[in-house]
Short mmCIF file of C-alpha atoms and ligand atoms in Angstrom, two decimals:
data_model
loop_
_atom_site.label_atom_id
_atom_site.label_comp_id
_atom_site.label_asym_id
_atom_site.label_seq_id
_atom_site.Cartn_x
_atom_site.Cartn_y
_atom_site.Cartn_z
CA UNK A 31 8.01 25.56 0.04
CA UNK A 32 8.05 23.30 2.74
CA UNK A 33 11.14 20.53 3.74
CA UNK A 34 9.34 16.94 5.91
CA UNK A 35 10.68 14.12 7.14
CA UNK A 36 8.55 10.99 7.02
CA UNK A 37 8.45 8.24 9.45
CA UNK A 38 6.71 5.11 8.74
CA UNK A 39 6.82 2.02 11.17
CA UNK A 40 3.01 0.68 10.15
CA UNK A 41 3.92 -2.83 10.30
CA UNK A 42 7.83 -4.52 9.73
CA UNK A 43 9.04 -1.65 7.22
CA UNK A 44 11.38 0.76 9.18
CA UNK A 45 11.45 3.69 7.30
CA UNK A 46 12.29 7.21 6.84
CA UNK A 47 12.40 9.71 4.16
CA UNK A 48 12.90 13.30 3.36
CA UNK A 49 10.49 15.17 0.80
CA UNK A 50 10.73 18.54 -0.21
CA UNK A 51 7.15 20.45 -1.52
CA UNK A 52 5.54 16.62 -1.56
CA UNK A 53 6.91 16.08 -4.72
CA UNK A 54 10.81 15.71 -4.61
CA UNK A 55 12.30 13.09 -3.18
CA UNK A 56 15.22 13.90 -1.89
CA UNK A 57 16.29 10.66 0.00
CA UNK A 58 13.90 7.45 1.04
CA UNK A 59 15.41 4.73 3.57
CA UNK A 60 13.61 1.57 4.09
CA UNK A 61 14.92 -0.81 6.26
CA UNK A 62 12.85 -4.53 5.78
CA UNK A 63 12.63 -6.35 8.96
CA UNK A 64 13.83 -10.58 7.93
CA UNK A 65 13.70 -11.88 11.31
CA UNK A 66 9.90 -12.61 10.68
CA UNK A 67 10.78 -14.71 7.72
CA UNK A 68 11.21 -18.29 9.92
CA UNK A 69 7.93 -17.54 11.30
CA UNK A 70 5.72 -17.29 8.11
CA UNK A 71 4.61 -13.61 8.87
CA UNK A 72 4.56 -10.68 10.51
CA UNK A 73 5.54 -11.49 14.73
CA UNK A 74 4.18 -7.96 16.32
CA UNK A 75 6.46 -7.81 19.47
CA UNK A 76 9.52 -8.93 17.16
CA UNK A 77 8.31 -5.93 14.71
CA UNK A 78 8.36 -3.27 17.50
CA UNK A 79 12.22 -4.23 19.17
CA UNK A 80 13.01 -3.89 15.63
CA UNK A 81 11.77 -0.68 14.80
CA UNK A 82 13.48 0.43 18.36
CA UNK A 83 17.11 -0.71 17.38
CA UNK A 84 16.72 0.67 14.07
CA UNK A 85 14.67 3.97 13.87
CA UNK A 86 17.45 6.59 15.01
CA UNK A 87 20.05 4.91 12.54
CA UNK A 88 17.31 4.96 9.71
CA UNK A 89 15.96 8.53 10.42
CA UNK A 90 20.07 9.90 10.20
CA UNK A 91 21.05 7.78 7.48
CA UNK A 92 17.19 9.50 5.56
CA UNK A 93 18.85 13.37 6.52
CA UNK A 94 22.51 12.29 5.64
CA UNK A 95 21.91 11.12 2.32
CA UNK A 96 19.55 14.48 1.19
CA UNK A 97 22.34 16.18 2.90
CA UNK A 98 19.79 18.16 5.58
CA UNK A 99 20.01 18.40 9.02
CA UNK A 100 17.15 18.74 11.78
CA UNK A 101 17.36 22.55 11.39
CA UNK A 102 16.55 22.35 7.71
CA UNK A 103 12.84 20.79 7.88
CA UNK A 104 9.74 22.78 8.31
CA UNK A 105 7.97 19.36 9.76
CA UNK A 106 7.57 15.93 10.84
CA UNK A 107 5.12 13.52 8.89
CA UNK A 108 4.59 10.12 10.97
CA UNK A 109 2.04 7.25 10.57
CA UNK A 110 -0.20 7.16 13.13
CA UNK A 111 -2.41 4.03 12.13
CA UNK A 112 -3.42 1.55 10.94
CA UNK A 113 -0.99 -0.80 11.61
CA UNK A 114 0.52 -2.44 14.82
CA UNK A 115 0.17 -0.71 17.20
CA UNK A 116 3.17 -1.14 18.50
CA UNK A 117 4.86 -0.68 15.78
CA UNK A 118 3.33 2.85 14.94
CA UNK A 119 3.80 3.33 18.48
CA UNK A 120 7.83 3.68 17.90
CA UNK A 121 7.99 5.31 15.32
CA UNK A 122 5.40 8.43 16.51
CA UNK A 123 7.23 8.63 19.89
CA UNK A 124 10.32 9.24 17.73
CA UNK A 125 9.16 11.49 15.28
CA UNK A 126 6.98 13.51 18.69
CA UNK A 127 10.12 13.82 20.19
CA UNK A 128 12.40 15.14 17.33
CA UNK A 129 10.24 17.53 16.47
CA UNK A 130 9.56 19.09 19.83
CA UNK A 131 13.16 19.09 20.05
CA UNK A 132 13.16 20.86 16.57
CA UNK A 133 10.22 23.22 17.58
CA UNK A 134 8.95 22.22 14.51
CA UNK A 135 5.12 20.76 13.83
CA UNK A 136 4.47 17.32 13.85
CA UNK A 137 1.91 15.79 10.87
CA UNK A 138 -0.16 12.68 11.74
CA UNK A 139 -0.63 11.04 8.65
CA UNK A 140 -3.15 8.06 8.34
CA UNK A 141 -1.53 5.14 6.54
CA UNK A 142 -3.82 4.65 3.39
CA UNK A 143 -3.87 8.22 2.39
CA UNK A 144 -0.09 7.91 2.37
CA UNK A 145 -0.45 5.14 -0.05
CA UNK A 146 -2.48 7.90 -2.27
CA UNK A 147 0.53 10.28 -2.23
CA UNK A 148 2.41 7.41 -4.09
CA UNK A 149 1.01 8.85 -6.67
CA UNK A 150 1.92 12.20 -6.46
CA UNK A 151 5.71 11.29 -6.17
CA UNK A 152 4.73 9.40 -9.83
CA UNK A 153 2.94 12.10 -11.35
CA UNK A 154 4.14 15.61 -9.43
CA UNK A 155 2.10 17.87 -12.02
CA UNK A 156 -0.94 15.35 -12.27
CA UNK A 157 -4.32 16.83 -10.72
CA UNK A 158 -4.87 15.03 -7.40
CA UNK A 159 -8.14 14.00 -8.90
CA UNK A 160 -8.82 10.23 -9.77
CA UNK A 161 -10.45 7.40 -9.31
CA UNK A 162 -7.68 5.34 -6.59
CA UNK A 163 -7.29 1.50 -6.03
CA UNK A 164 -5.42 0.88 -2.93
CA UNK A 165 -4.86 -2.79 -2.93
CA UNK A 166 -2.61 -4.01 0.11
CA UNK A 167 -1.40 -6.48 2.76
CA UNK A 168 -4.54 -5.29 4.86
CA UNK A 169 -6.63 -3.32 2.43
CA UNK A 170 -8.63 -3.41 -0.94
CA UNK A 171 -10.17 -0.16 -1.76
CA UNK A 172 -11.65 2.10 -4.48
CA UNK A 173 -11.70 5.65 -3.57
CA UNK A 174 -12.93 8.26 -5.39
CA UNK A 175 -9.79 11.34 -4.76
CA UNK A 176 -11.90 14.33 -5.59
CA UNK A 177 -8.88 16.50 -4.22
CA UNK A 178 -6.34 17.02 -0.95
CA UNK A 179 -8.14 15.60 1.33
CA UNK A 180 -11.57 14.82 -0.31
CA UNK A 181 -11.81 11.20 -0.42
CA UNK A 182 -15.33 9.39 -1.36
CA UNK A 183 -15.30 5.21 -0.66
CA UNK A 184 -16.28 3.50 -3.88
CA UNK A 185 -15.73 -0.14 -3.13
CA UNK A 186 -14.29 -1.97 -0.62
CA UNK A 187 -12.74 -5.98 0.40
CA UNK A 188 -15.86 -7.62 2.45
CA UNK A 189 -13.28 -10.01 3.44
CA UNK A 190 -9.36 -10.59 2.67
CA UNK A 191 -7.16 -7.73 1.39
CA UNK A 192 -5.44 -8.78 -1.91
CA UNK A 193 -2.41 -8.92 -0.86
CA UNK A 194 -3.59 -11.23 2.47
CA UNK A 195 -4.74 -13.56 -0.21
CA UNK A 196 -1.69 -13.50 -2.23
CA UNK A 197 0.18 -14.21 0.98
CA UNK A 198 -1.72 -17.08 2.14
CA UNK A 199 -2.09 -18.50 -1.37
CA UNK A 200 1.87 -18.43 -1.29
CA UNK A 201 2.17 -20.23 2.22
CA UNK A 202 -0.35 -22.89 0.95
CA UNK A 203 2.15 -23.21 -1.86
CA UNK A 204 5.29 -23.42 0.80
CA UNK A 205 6.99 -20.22 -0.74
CA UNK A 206 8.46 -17.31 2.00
CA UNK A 207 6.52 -14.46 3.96
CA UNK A 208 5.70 -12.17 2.41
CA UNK A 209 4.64 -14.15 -1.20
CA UNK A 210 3.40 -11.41 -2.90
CA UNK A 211 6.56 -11.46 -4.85
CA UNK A 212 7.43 -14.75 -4.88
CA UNK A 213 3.47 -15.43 -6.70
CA UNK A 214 4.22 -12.29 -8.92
CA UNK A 215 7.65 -14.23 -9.95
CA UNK A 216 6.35 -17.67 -10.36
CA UNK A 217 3.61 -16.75 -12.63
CA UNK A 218 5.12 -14.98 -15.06
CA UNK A 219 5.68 -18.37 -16.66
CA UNK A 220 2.27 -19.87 -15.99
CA UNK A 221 -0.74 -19.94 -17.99
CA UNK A 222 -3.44 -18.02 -16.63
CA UNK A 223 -6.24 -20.11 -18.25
CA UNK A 224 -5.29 -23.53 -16.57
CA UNK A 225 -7.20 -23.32 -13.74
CA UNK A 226 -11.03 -21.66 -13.60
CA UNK A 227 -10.60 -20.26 -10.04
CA UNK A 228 -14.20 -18.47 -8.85
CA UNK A 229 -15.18 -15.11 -8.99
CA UNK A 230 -17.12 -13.76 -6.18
CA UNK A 231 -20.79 -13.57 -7.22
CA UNK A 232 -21.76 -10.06 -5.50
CA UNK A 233 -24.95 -8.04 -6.40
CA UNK A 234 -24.45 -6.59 -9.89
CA UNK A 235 -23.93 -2.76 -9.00
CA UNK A 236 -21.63 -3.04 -6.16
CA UNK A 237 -18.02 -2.20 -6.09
CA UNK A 238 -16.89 -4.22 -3.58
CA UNK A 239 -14.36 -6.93 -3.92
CA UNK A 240 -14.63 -10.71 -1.86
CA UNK A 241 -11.39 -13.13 -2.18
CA UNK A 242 -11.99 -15.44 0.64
CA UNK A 243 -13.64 -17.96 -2.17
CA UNK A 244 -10.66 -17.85 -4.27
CA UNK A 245 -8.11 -18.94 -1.25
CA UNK A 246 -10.50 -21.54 -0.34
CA UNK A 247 -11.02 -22.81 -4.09
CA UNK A 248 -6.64 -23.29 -3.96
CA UNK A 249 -6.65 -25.10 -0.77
CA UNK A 250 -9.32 -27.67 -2.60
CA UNK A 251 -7.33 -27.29 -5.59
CA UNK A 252 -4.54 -28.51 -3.72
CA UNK A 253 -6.18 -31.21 -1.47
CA UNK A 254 -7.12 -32.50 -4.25
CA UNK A 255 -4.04 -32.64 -5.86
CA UNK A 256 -0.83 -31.79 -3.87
CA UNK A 257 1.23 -32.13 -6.76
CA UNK A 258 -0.08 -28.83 -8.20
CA UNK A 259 2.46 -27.35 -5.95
CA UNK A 260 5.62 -29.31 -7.62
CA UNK A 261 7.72 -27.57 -10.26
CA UNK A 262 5.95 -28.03 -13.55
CA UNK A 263 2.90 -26.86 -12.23
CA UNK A 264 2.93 -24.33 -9.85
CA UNK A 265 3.13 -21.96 -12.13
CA UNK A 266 0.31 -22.69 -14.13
CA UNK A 267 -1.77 -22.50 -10.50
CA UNK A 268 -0.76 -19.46 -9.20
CA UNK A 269 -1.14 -17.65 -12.82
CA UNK A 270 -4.47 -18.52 -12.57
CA UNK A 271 -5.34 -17.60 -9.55
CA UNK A 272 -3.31 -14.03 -9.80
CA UNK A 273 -6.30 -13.43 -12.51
CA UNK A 274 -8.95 -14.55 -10.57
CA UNK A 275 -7.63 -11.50 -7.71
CA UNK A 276 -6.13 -9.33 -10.90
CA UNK A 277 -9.85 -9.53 -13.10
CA UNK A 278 -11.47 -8.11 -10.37
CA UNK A 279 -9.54 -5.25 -9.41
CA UNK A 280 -9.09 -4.37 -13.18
CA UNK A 281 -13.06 -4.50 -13.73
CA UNK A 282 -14.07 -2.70 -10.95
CA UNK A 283 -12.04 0.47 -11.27
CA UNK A 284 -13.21 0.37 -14.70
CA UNK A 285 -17.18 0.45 -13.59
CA UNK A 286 -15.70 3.06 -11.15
CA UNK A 287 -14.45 5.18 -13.71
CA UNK A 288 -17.67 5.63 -15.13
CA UNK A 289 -20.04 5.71 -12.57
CA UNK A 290 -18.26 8.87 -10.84
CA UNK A 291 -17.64 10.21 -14.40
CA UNK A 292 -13.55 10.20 -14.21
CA UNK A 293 -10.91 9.58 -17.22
CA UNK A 294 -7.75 9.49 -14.83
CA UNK A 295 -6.97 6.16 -12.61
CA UNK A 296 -4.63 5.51 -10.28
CA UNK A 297 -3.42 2.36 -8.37
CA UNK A 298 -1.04 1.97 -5.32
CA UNK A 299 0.01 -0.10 -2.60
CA UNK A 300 2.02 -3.22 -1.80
CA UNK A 301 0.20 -5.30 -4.72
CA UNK A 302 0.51 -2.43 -7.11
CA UNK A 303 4.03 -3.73 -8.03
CA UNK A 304 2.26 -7.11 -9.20
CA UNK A 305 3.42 -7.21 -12.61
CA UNK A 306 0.59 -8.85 -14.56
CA UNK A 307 -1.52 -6.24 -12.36
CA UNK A 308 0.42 -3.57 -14.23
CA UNK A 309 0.01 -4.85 -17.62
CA UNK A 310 -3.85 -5.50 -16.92
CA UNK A 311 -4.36 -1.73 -16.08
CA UNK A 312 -2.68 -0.76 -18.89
CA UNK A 313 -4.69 -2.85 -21.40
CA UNK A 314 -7.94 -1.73 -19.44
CA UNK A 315 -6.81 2.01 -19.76
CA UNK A 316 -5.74 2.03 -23.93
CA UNK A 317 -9.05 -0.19 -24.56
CA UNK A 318 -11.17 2.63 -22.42
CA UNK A 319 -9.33 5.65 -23.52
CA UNK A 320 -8.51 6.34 -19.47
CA UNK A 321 -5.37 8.10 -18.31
CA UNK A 322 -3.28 5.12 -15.88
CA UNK A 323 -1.45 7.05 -13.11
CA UNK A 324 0.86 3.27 -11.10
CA UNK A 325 2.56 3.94 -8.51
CA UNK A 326 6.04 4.30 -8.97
CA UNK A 327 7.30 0.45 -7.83
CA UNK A 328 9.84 1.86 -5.34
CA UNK A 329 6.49 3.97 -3.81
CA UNK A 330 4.61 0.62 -3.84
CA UNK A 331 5.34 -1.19 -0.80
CA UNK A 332 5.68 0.41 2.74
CA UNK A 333 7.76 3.65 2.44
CA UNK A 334 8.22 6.93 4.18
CA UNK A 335 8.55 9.18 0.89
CA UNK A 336 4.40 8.65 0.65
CA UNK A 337 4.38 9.03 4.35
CA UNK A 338 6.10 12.96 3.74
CA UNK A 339 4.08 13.39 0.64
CA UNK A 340 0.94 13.15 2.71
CA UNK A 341 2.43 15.37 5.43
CA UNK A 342 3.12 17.91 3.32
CA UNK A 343 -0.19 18.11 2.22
CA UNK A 344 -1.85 18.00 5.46
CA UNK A 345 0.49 20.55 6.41
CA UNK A 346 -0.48 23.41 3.80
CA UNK A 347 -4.04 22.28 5.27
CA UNK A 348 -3.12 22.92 9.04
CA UNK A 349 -3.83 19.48 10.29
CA UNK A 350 -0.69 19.49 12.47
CA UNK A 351 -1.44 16.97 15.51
CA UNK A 352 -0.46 18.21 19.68
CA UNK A 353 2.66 16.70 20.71
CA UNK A 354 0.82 14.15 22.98
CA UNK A 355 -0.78 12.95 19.44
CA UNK A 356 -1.26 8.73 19.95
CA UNK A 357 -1.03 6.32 17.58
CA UNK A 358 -4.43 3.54 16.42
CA UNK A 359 -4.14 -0.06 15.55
CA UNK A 360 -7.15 0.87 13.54
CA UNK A 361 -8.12 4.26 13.02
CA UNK A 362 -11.42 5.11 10.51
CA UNK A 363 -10.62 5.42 7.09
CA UNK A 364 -10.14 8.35 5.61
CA UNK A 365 -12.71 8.38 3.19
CA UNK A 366 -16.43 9.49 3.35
CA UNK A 367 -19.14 7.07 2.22
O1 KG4 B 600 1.47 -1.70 1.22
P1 KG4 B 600 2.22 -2.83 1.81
O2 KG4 B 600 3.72 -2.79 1.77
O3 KG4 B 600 1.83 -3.03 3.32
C1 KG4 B 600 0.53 -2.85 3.77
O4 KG4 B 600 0.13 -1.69 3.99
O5 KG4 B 600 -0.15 -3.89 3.91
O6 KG4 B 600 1.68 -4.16 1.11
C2 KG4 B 600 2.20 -5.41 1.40
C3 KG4 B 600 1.45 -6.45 0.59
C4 KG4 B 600 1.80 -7.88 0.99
O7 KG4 B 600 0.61 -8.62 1.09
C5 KG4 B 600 2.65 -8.36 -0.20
O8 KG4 B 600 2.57 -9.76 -0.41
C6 KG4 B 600 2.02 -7.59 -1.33
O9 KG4 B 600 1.77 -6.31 -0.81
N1 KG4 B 600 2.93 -7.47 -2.49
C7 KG4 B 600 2.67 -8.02 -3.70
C8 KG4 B 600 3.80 -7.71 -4.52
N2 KG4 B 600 4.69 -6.99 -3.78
C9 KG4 B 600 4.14 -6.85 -2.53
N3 KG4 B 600 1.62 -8.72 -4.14
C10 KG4 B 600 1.66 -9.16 -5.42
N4 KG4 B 600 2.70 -8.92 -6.26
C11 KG4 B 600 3.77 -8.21 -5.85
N5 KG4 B 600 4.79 -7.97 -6.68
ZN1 ZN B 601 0.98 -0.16 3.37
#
C-alpha cells in the first residue's frame, strides 16, 4: 500500500496528482499553460515562469481535493526528462524539496514510461504485459511491455512524432497551437478518401514509422491550391491526411502483435485521444481477435496521475533517486533494443 504524489512539468502542462497503490486516482490537477497560444507553440522560458507561479498552488489544490496532507504520502513521483529542461527543472526542485522536507523518498520517473502507466489507471487488474504505442507531441513508439520495467523497442518515428505532424499540419491550415484537437474536430466531417496523401515507403519488415513526407505532401497540397484550407474543404484535407498518420500506426502495432507473439494492445499519449485513432484500433482489434487496452482520454495528454502511477511502480522496485537527483532535456529511452 503505498500513497504518491506526482509532479509533471515536461513541457507547458503544470500538473500534479495524487495516486494511491498506482491504480486509484484519488485527485489529478492539470493546469494548461495559454500564454503560448499567440505564439504558435510551445515558448520554453515562458513555460518555466509558468510552472514557477503555478506549481505550489497546483501541488495543494492535487492534496486538498484527495483530502491528504504531506504527512499522508509514502513518496514523491516527478518527471525528470524528456522535456524542457527548464521546465522539468521546476517541477523536480519542487517535488526534491517537499519530500526532503517530508523525509519521504523521491521517484524519478522518465516521461514515456509514465505515458505507459496510462494504462494501468485504464485497466488496474490488466497484466502489465502488451504490445504499447506511445504516439506524442515528441514521440512515436512501439514498445514491447514485457512487465514493470521490462520494456523492448519495437518501432520507432525516423523523423516527426505524430503529434508534431498533426501540429504543423494544423498551423499550415491557420488553426491554434496545439492542433491536435482542432484536426481531430475538423475531420470528423471530412472524407478520408479525398485526398491520396503518401505513405512512407520503408523496408518491408521494419516497424518504424516516417511522417515528414506526409507534412510535405500538405504543404504542396496547399501551394497548389490554397483554397483547400477554406470552409468546404478543409475538412475533406485534414481527414485524409489523419489516415495517412492513423493507417500507419494502426498497421504497425498489428505486425507488432504478431511478431512478438502478443493478443493484448495498448495505446497512449497526447494523440491517443484522436478519435478516428480510437475507432481504427478498435476495428483492427475485433477484425484480429486482439484485446485493445486506450488510454483513458483524461490519461492521454500530459498528466501527473501517469506520472504517480509510474512512481509507484518504481517505488516497489527501489529505484528511489538521491535528493540532488537532476533533471534531462533528453534522457535515453527507457526501452532496450
Ligand atoms: O503527450 P502529450 O500531451 O505531450 C507530449 O508528451 O508530447 O501530447 C501532445 C500532443 C500534441 O502534439 C497534440 O497536438 C496531440 O498530442 N494531441 C492530439 C489530440 N490531442 C492531443 N492529436 C490528435 N488528436 C487529438 N485529439
Ligand atoms: Zn507527454
Amino acid at each position: 500500500m503505498a500513497l504518491l504524489l506526482g509532479v509533471e512539468t515536461s513541457c507547458d502542462e503544470t500538473a500534479a496528482a495524487v495516486v494511491r497503490d498506482g491504480r486509484r486516482v484519488l485527485s489529478n490537477v492539470v493546469l494548461s499553460q495559454d500564454v503560448h497560444e499567440i505564439y504558435g507553440g510551445v515558448v520554453p522560458e515562458l513555460a518555466s515562469r509558468e510552472h514557477i507561479r503555478t506549481i505550489a498552488p497546483v501541488i495543494r489544490r492535487a492534496l486538498a481535493e484527495a483530502s491528504v496532507e504531506g504527512r499522508d504520502l509514502d513518496a514523491l513521483a516527478a518527471t525528470t526528462g524528456p522535456g524542457l529542461i527548464g521546465s522539468l527543472v521546476v517541477g523536480l526542485s519542487v517535488a526534491r524539496a517537499f519530500a526532503w522536507s517530508l523525509g519521504i523518498p523521491l521517484v524519478p520517473v522518465h516521461h514515456l514510461e509514465a505515458h505507459l502507466y496510462a494504462i494501468r489507471l485504464g485497466f488496474p487488474e490488466t497484466p502489465f504485459r502488451f504490445v504499447a504505442l506511445i504516439v506524442s507531441g515528441g514521440h512515436t513508439e512501439l514498445v514491447h511491455v514485457r512487465g514493470e520495467g521490462d520494456y523492448a523497442l519495437l518501432g520507432r518515428t525516423r523523423d516527426d512524432a505524430a503529434g508534431e505532424a498533426f501540429d504543423k499540419a494544423a498551423k499550415m491550415t491557420g488553426l491554434p497551437y496545439p492542433g491536435g484537437p482542432a484536426v481531430d474536430r475538423i475531420a470528423r466531417s471530412g472524407d478520408r478518401k479525398a485526398h491520396a496523401f503518401p505513405r512512407a515507403r520503408l523496408e518491408p519488415e521494419t516497424l518504424d514509422f516516417s511522417y515528414s513526407g506526409v507534412k510535405t505532401a500538405v504543404r504542396y497540397a496547399l501551394q497548389g491550391d490554397p483554397s483547400l484550407a477554406g470552409t468546404g474543404k478543409l475538412s475533406d484535407l485534414l481527414a485524409s491526411f489523419q489516415e495517412a498518420i492513423v493507417g500507419p500506426l494502426v498497421e504497425n502495432a498489428r505486425r507488432a502483435l504478431d511478431r512478438v507473439g502478443e493478443r493484448r494492445i495498448a495505446v497512449c499519449g497526447g494523440v491517443a485521444a484522436n478519435a478516428r485513432l480510437r475507432e481504427a484500433f478498435g476495428e483492427m482489434a475485433s477484425a484480429s481477435g486482439a484485446e485493445l487496452l486506450l488510454a483513458p482520454l483524461e490519461y492521454c495528454t500530459d498528466n501527473a496521475a501517469m506520472v504517480a502511477s509510474a512512481g509507484d511502480a518504481a517505488f516497489r522496485l527501489g529505484k528511489c533517486a538521491p535528493l540532488e537527483q537532476s533533471a534531462s532535456a533528453d534522457p535515453p529511452l527507457p526501452f532496450k533494443d
